[in-house]
Short mmCIF file of C-alpha atoms and ligand atoms in Angstrom, two decimals:
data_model
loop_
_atom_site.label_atom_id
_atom_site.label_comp_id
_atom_site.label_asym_id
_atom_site.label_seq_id
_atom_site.Cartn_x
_atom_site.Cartn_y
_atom_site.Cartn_z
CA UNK L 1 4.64 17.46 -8.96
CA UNK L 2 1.06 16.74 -8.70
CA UNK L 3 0.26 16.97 -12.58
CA UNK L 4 3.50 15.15 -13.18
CA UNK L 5 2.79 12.32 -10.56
CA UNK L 6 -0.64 12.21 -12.83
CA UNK L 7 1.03 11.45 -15.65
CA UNK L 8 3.80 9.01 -14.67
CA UNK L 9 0.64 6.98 -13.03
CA UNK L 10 -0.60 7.43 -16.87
CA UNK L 11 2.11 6.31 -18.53
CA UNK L 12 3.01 3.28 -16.31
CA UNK L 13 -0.55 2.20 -16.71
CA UNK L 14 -0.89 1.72 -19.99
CA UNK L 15 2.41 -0.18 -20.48
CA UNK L 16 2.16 -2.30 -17.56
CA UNK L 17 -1.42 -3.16 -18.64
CA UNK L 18 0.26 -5.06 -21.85
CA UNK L 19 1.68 -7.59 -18.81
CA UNK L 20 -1.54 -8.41 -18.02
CA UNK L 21 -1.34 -11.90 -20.74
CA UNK L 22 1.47 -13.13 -18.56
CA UNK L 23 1.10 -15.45 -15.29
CA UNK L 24 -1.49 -17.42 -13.52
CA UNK L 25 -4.79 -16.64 -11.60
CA UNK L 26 -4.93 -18.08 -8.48
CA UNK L 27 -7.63 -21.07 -8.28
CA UNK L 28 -6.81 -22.60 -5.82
CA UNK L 29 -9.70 -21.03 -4.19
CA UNK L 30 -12.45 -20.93 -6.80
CA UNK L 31 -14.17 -17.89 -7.08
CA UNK L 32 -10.69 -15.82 -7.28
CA UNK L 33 -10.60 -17.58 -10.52
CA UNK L 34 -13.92 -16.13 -11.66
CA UNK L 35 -11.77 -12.37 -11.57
CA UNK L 36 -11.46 -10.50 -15.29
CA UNK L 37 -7.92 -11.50 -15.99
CA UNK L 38 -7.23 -8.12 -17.70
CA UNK L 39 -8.16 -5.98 -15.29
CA UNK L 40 -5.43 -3.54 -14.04
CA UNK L 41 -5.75 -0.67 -11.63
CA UNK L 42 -3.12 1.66 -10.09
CA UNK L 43 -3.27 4.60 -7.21
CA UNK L 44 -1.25 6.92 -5.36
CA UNK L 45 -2.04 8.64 -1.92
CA UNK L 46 0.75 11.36 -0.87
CA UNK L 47 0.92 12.24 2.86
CA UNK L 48 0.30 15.68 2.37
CA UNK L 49 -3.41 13.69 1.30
CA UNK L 50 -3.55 13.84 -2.82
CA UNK L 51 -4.92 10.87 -4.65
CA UNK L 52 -4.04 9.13 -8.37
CA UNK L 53 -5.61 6.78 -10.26
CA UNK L 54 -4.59 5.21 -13.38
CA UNK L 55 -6.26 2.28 -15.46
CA UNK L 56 -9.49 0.23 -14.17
CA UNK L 57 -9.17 2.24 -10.78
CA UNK L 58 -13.14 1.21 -8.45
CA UNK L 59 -12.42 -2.34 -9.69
CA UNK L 60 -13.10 -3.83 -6.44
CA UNK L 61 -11.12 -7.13 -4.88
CA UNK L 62 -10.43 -9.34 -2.26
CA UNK L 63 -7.61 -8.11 -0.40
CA UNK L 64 -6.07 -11.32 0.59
CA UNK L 65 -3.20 -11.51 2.31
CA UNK L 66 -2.91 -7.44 1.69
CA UNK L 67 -5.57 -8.07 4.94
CA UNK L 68 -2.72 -9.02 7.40
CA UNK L 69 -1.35 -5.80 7.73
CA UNK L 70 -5.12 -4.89 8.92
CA UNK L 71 -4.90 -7.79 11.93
CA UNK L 72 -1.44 -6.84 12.70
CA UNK L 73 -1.67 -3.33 13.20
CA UNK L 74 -4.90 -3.90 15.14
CA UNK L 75 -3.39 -6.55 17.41
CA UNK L 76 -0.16 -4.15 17.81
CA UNK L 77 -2.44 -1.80 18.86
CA UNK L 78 -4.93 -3.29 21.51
CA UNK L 79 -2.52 -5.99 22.86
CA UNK L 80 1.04 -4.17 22.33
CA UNK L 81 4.51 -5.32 20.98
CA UNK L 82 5.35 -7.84 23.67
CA UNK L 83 1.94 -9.76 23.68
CA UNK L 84 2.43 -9.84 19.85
CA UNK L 85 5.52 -10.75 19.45
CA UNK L 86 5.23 -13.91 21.92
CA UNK L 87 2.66 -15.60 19.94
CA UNK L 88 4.96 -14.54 16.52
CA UNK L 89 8.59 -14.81 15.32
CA UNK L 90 9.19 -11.08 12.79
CA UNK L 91 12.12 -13.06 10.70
CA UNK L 92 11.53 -13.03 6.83
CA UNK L 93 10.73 -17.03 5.35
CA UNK L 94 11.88 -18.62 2.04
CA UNK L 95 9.71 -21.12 1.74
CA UNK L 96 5.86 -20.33 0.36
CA UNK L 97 3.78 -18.44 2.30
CA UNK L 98 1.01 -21.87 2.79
CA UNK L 99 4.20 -23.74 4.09
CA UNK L 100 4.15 -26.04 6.94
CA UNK L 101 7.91 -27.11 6.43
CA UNK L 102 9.53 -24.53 8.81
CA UNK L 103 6.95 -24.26 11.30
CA UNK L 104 7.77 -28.13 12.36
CA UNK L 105 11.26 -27.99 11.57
CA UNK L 106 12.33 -24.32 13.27
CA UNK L 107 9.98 -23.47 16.11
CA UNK L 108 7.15 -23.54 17.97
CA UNK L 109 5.53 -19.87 16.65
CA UNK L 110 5.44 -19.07 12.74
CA UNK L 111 8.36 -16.94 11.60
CA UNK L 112 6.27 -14.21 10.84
CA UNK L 113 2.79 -12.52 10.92
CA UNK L 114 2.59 -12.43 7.15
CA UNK L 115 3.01 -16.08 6.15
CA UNK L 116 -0.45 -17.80 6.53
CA UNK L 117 0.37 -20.04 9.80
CA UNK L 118 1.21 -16.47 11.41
CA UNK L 119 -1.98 -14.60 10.24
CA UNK L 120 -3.88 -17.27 11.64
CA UNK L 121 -2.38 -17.14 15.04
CA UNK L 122 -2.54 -13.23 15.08
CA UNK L 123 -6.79 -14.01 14.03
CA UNK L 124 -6.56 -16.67 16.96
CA UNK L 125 -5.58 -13.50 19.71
CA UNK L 126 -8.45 -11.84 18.10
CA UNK L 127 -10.86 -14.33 18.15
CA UNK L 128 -10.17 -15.46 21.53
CA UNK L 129 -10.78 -11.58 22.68
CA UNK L 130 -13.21 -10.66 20.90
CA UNK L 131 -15.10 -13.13 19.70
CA UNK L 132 -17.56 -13.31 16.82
CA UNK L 133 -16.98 -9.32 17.10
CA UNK L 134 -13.22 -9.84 15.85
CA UNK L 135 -14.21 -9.14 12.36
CA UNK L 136 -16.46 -5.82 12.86
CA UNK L 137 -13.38 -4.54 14.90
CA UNK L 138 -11.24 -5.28 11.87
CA UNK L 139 -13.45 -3.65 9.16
CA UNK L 140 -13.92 -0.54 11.60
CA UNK L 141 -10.29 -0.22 11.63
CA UNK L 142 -9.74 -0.91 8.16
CA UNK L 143 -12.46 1.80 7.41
CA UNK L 144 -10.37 4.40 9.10
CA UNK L 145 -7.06 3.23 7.28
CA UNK L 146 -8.83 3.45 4.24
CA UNK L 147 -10.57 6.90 5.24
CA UNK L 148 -13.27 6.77 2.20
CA UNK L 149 -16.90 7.21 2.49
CA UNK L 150 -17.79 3.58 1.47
CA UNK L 151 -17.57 1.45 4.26
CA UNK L 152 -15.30 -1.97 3.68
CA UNK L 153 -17.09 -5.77 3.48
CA UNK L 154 -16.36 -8.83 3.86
CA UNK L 155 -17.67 -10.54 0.09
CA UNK L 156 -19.23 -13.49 1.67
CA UNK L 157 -18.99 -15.44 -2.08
CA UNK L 158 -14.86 -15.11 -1.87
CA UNK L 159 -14.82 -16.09 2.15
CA UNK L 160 -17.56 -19.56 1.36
CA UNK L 161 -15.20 -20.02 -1.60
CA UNK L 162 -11.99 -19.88 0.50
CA UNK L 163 -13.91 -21.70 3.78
CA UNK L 164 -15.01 -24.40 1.35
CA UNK L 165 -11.30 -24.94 0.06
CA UNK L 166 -8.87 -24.36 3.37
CA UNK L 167 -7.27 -27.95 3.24
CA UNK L 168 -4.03 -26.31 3.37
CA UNK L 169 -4.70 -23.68 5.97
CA UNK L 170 -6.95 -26.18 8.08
CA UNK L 171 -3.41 -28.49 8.10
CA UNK L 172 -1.09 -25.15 9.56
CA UNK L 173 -4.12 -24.72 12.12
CA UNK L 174 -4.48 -27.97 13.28
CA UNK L 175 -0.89 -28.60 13.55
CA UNK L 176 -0.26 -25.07 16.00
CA UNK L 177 -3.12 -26.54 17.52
CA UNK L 178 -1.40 -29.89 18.52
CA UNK L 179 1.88 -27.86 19.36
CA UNK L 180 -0.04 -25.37 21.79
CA UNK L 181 0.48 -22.64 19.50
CA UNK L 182 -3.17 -21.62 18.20
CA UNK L 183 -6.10 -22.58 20.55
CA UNK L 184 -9.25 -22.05 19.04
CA UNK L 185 -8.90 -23.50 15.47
CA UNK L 186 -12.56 -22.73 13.79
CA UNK L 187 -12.82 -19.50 15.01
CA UNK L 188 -9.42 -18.50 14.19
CA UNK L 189 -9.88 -20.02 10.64
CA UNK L 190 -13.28 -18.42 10.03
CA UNK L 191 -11.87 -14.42 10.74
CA UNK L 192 -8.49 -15.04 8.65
CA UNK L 193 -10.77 -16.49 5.54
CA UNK L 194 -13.33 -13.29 6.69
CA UNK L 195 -10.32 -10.94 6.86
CA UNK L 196 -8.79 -12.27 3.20
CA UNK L 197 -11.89 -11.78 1.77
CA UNK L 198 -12.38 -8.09 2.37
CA UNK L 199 -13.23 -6.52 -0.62
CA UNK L 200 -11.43 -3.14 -1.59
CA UNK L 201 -10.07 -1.14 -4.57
CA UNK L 202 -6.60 0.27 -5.33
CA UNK L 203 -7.69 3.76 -4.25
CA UNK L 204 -8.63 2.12 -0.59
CA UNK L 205 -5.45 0.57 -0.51
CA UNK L 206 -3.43 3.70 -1.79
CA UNK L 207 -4.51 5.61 1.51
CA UNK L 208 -3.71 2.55 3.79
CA UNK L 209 -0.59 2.53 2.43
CA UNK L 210 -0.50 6.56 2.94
CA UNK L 211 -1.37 6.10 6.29
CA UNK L 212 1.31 3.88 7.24
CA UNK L 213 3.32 6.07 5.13
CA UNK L 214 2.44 8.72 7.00
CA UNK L 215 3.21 6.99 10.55
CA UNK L 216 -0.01 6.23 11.24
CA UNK L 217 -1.85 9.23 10.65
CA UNK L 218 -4.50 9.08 7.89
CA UNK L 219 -3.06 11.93 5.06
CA UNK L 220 -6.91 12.00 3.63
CA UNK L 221 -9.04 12.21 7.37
CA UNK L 222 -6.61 13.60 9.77
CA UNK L 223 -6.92 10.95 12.07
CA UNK L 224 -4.40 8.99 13.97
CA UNK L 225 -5.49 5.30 13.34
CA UNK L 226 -2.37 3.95 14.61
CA UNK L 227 1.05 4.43 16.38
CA UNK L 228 3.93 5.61 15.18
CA UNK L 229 5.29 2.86 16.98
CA UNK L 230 2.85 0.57 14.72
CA UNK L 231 3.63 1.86 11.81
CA UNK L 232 6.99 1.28 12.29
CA UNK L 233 7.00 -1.96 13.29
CA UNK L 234 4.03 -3.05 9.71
CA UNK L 235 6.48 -1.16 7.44
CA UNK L 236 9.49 -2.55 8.72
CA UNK L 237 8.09 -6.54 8.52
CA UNK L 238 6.49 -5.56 5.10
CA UNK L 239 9.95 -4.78 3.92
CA UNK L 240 11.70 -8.05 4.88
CA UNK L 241 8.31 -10.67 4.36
CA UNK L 242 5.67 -8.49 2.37
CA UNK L 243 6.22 -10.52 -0.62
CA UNK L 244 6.86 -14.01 0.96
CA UNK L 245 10.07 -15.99 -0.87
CA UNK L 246 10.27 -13.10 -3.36
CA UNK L 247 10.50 -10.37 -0.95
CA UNK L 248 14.63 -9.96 -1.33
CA UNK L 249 14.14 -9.80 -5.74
CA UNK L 250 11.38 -7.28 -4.55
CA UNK L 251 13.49 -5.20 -1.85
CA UNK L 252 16.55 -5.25 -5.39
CA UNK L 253 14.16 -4.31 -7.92
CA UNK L 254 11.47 -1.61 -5.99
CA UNK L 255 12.88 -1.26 -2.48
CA UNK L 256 10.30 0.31 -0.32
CA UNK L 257 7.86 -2.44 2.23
CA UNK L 258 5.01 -3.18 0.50
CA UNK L 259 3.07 -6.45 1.00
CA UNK L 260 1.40 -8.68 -1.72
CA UNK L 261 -1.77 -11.07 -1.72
CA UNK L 262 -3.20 -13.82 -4.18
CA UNK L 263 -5.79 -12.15 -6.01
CA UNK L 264 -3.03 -9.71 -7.55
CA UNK L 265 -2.95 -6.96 -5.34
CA UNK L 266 0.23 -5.43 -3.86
CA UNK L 267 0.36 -2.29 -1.24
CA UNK L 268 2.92 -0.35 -0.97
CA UNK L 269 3.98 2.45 1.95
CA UNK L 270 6.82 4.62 1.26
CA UNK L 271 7.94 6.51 4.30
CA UNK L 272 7.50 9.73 4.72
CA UNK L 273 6.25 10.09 0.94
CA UNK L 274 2.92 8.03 -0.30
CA UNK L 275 0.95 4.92 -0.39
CA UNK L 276 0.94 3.37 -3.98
CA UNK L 277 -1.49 0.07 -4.91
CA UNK L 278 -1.93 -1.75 -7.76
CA UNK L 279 -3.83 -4.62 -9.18
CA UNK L 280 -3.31 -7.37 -11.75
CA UNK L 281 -4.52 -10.58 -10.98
CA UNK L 282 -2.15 -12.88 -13.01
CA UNK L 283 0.72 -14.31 -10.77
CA UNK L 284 4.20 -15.79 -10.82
CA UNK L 285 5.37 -18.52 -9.11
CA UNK L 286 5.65 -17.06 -5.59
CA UNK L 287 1.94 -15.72 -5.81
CA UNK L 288 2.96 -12.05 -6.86
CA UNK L 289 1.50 -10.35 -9.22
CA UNK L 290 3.64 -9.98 -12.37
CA UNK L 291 2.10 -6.65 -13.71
CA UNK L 292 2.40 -5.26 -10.27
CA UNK L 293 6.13 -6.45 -9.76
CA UNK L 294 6.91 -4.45 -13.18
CA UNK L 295 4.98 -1.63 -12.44
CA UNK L 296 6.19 -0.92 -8.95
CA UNK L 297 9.75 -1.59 -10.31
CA UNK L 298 9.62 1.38 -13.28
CA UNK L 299 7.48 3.47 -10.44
CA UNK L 300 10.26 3.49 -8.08
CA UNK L 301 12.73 3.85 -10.87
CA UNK L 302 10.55 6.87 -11.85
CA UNK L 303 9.52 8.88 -9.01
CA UNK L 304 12.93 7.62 -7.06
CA UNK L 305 10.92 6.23 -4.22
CA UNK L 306 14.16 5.10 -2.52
CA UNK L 307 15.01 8.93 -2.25
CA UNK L 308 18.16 8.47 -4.65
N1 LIG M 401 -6.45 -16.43 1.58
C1 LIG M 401 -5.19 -16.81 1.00
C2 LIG M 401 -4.71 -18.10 1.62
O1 LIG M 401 -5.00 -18.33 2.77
C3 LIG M 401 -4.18 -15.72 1.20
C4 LIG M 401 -2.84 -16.03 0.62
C5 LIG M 401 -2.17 -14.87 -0.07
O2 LIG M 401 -2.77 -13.87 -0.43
N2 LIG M 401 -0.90 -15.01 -0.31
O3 LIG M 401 -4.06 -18.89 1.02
#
């Protein structure tokens, strides 16, 4: 299976890298438009702990909004379900994932933690507990997802870039701010720009997405980094909002939670089976990669990562 797995990885990687001439780089935040355009990078991470890598695998990125699943998972852990849970709504949103629309229009708390408004509030219950700390506690905990030797970083060029450039997100903080939803709105702002620009590869993000796969326990380490409880409740939202307004073509064509992020990364964690990660950073419309969508799409084809 192993040598086969290899292969397929292989295979998939050198057509999918032929997409790589199709979409757009994100610019709205500057320096993710400085990223090789070309680049493409796949990996695999079984639970019983093997790794894959096909195509530019080490090229390093931002994670993006990949980074969410970090802050939710860590909040699910230190402040539980029900503290959560208040602060965020766990329904799926069809509007963009910067939208303010449905926040005024439907209630009081974002729909979920995955569109930006609810990232930020999940960085606000961070910020307000731990402080300028939050983000230490997040790359600790993102270290021991990841279960490499290299320790994670925040790339400070990609977080002055996004800081410099938040219009959008500054307009979803302030306005949970004047509806008593988000409290602190710098310091919130300052660890979910930190926490987007965390730089990682595809093999990182291959075990993260084992480990979740894995309910929680690391498949490369050993270690339990999180609940099974956690991990159900990350791989569950990542399968109805991972991929914003696209997440029910994604669910049709690939069908396993996975969750997506601007500078053309997507994660995947398939129950019970693997973590899977690839990179290519031209997008579609909804702020997908369009590589990735294809190659996750023949992968679960492929290896039958629905189990059928
Ligand atoms: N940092 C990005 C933003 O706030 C994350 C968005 C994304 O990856 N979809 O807009």
């Amino acid at each position: 299976m192993n040598c086969e797995l290899q292969n397929i990885l292989d295979k998939t990687a050198s057509d999918c890298r032929k997409m790589t001439r199709n979409g757009k780089q994100a610019t709205y935040i500057p320096e993710l438009a400085k990223t090789d355009p070309g680049l493409f990078s796949l990996s695999a991470t079984t639970v019983d702990g093997a790794t894959f890598s096909a195509g530019d695998s080490g090229a390093l990125f931002s994670m993006q909004s990949i980074a969410k699943i970090i802050s939710l998972s860590f909040s699910l852990e230190m402040f539980g379900y029900d503290y959560v849970f208040a602060r965020v709504g766990m329904e799926p949103c069809s509007e963009p994932f910067n939208s303010i629309m449905k926040l005024e229009m439907t209630s009081s708390i974002p729909l979920n933690p995955f569109i930006n408004s609810g990232a930020i509030v999940i960085a606000g219950i961070m910020a307000e507990r731990f402080g300028r700390g939050a983000i230490d506690h997040l790359l600790e905990f993102a270290w021991k997802m990841a279960g490499r030797k290299r320790r994670l970083c925040v790339n400070e060029r990609v977080f002055m870039s996004e800081n410099s450039t938040a219009d959008r997100n500054r307009a979803l903080a302030y306005f949970m701010h004047s509806i008593g939803t988000l409290s602190a709105v710098d310091k919130s702002l300052i660890l979910y720009f930190k926490l987007c620009s965390i730089y990682a590869d595809t093999n990182d993000l291959s075990v993260m997405g084992g480990t979740l796969a894995n309910a929680g326990l690391n498949p490369i380490t050993g270690e339990r980094v999180l609940s099974r409880e956690t991990a159900c409740t990350v791989t569950g939202l990542m399968s109805v909002c991972g991929l914003y307004d696209e997440s029910g073509e994604f669910a049709v064509k690939v069908g396993v939670p996975a969750k997506s992020g601007v500078s053309g990364g997507i994660i995947c964690a398939v129950p019970g089976k693997m973590g899977l990660a690839v990179f290519s950073p031209l997008l579609d419309a909804g702020g997908n990669s369009v590589a990735g969508m294809e190659t996750l799409s023949r992968l679960s084809r492929e290896i039958k990562l629905r189990g059928m």
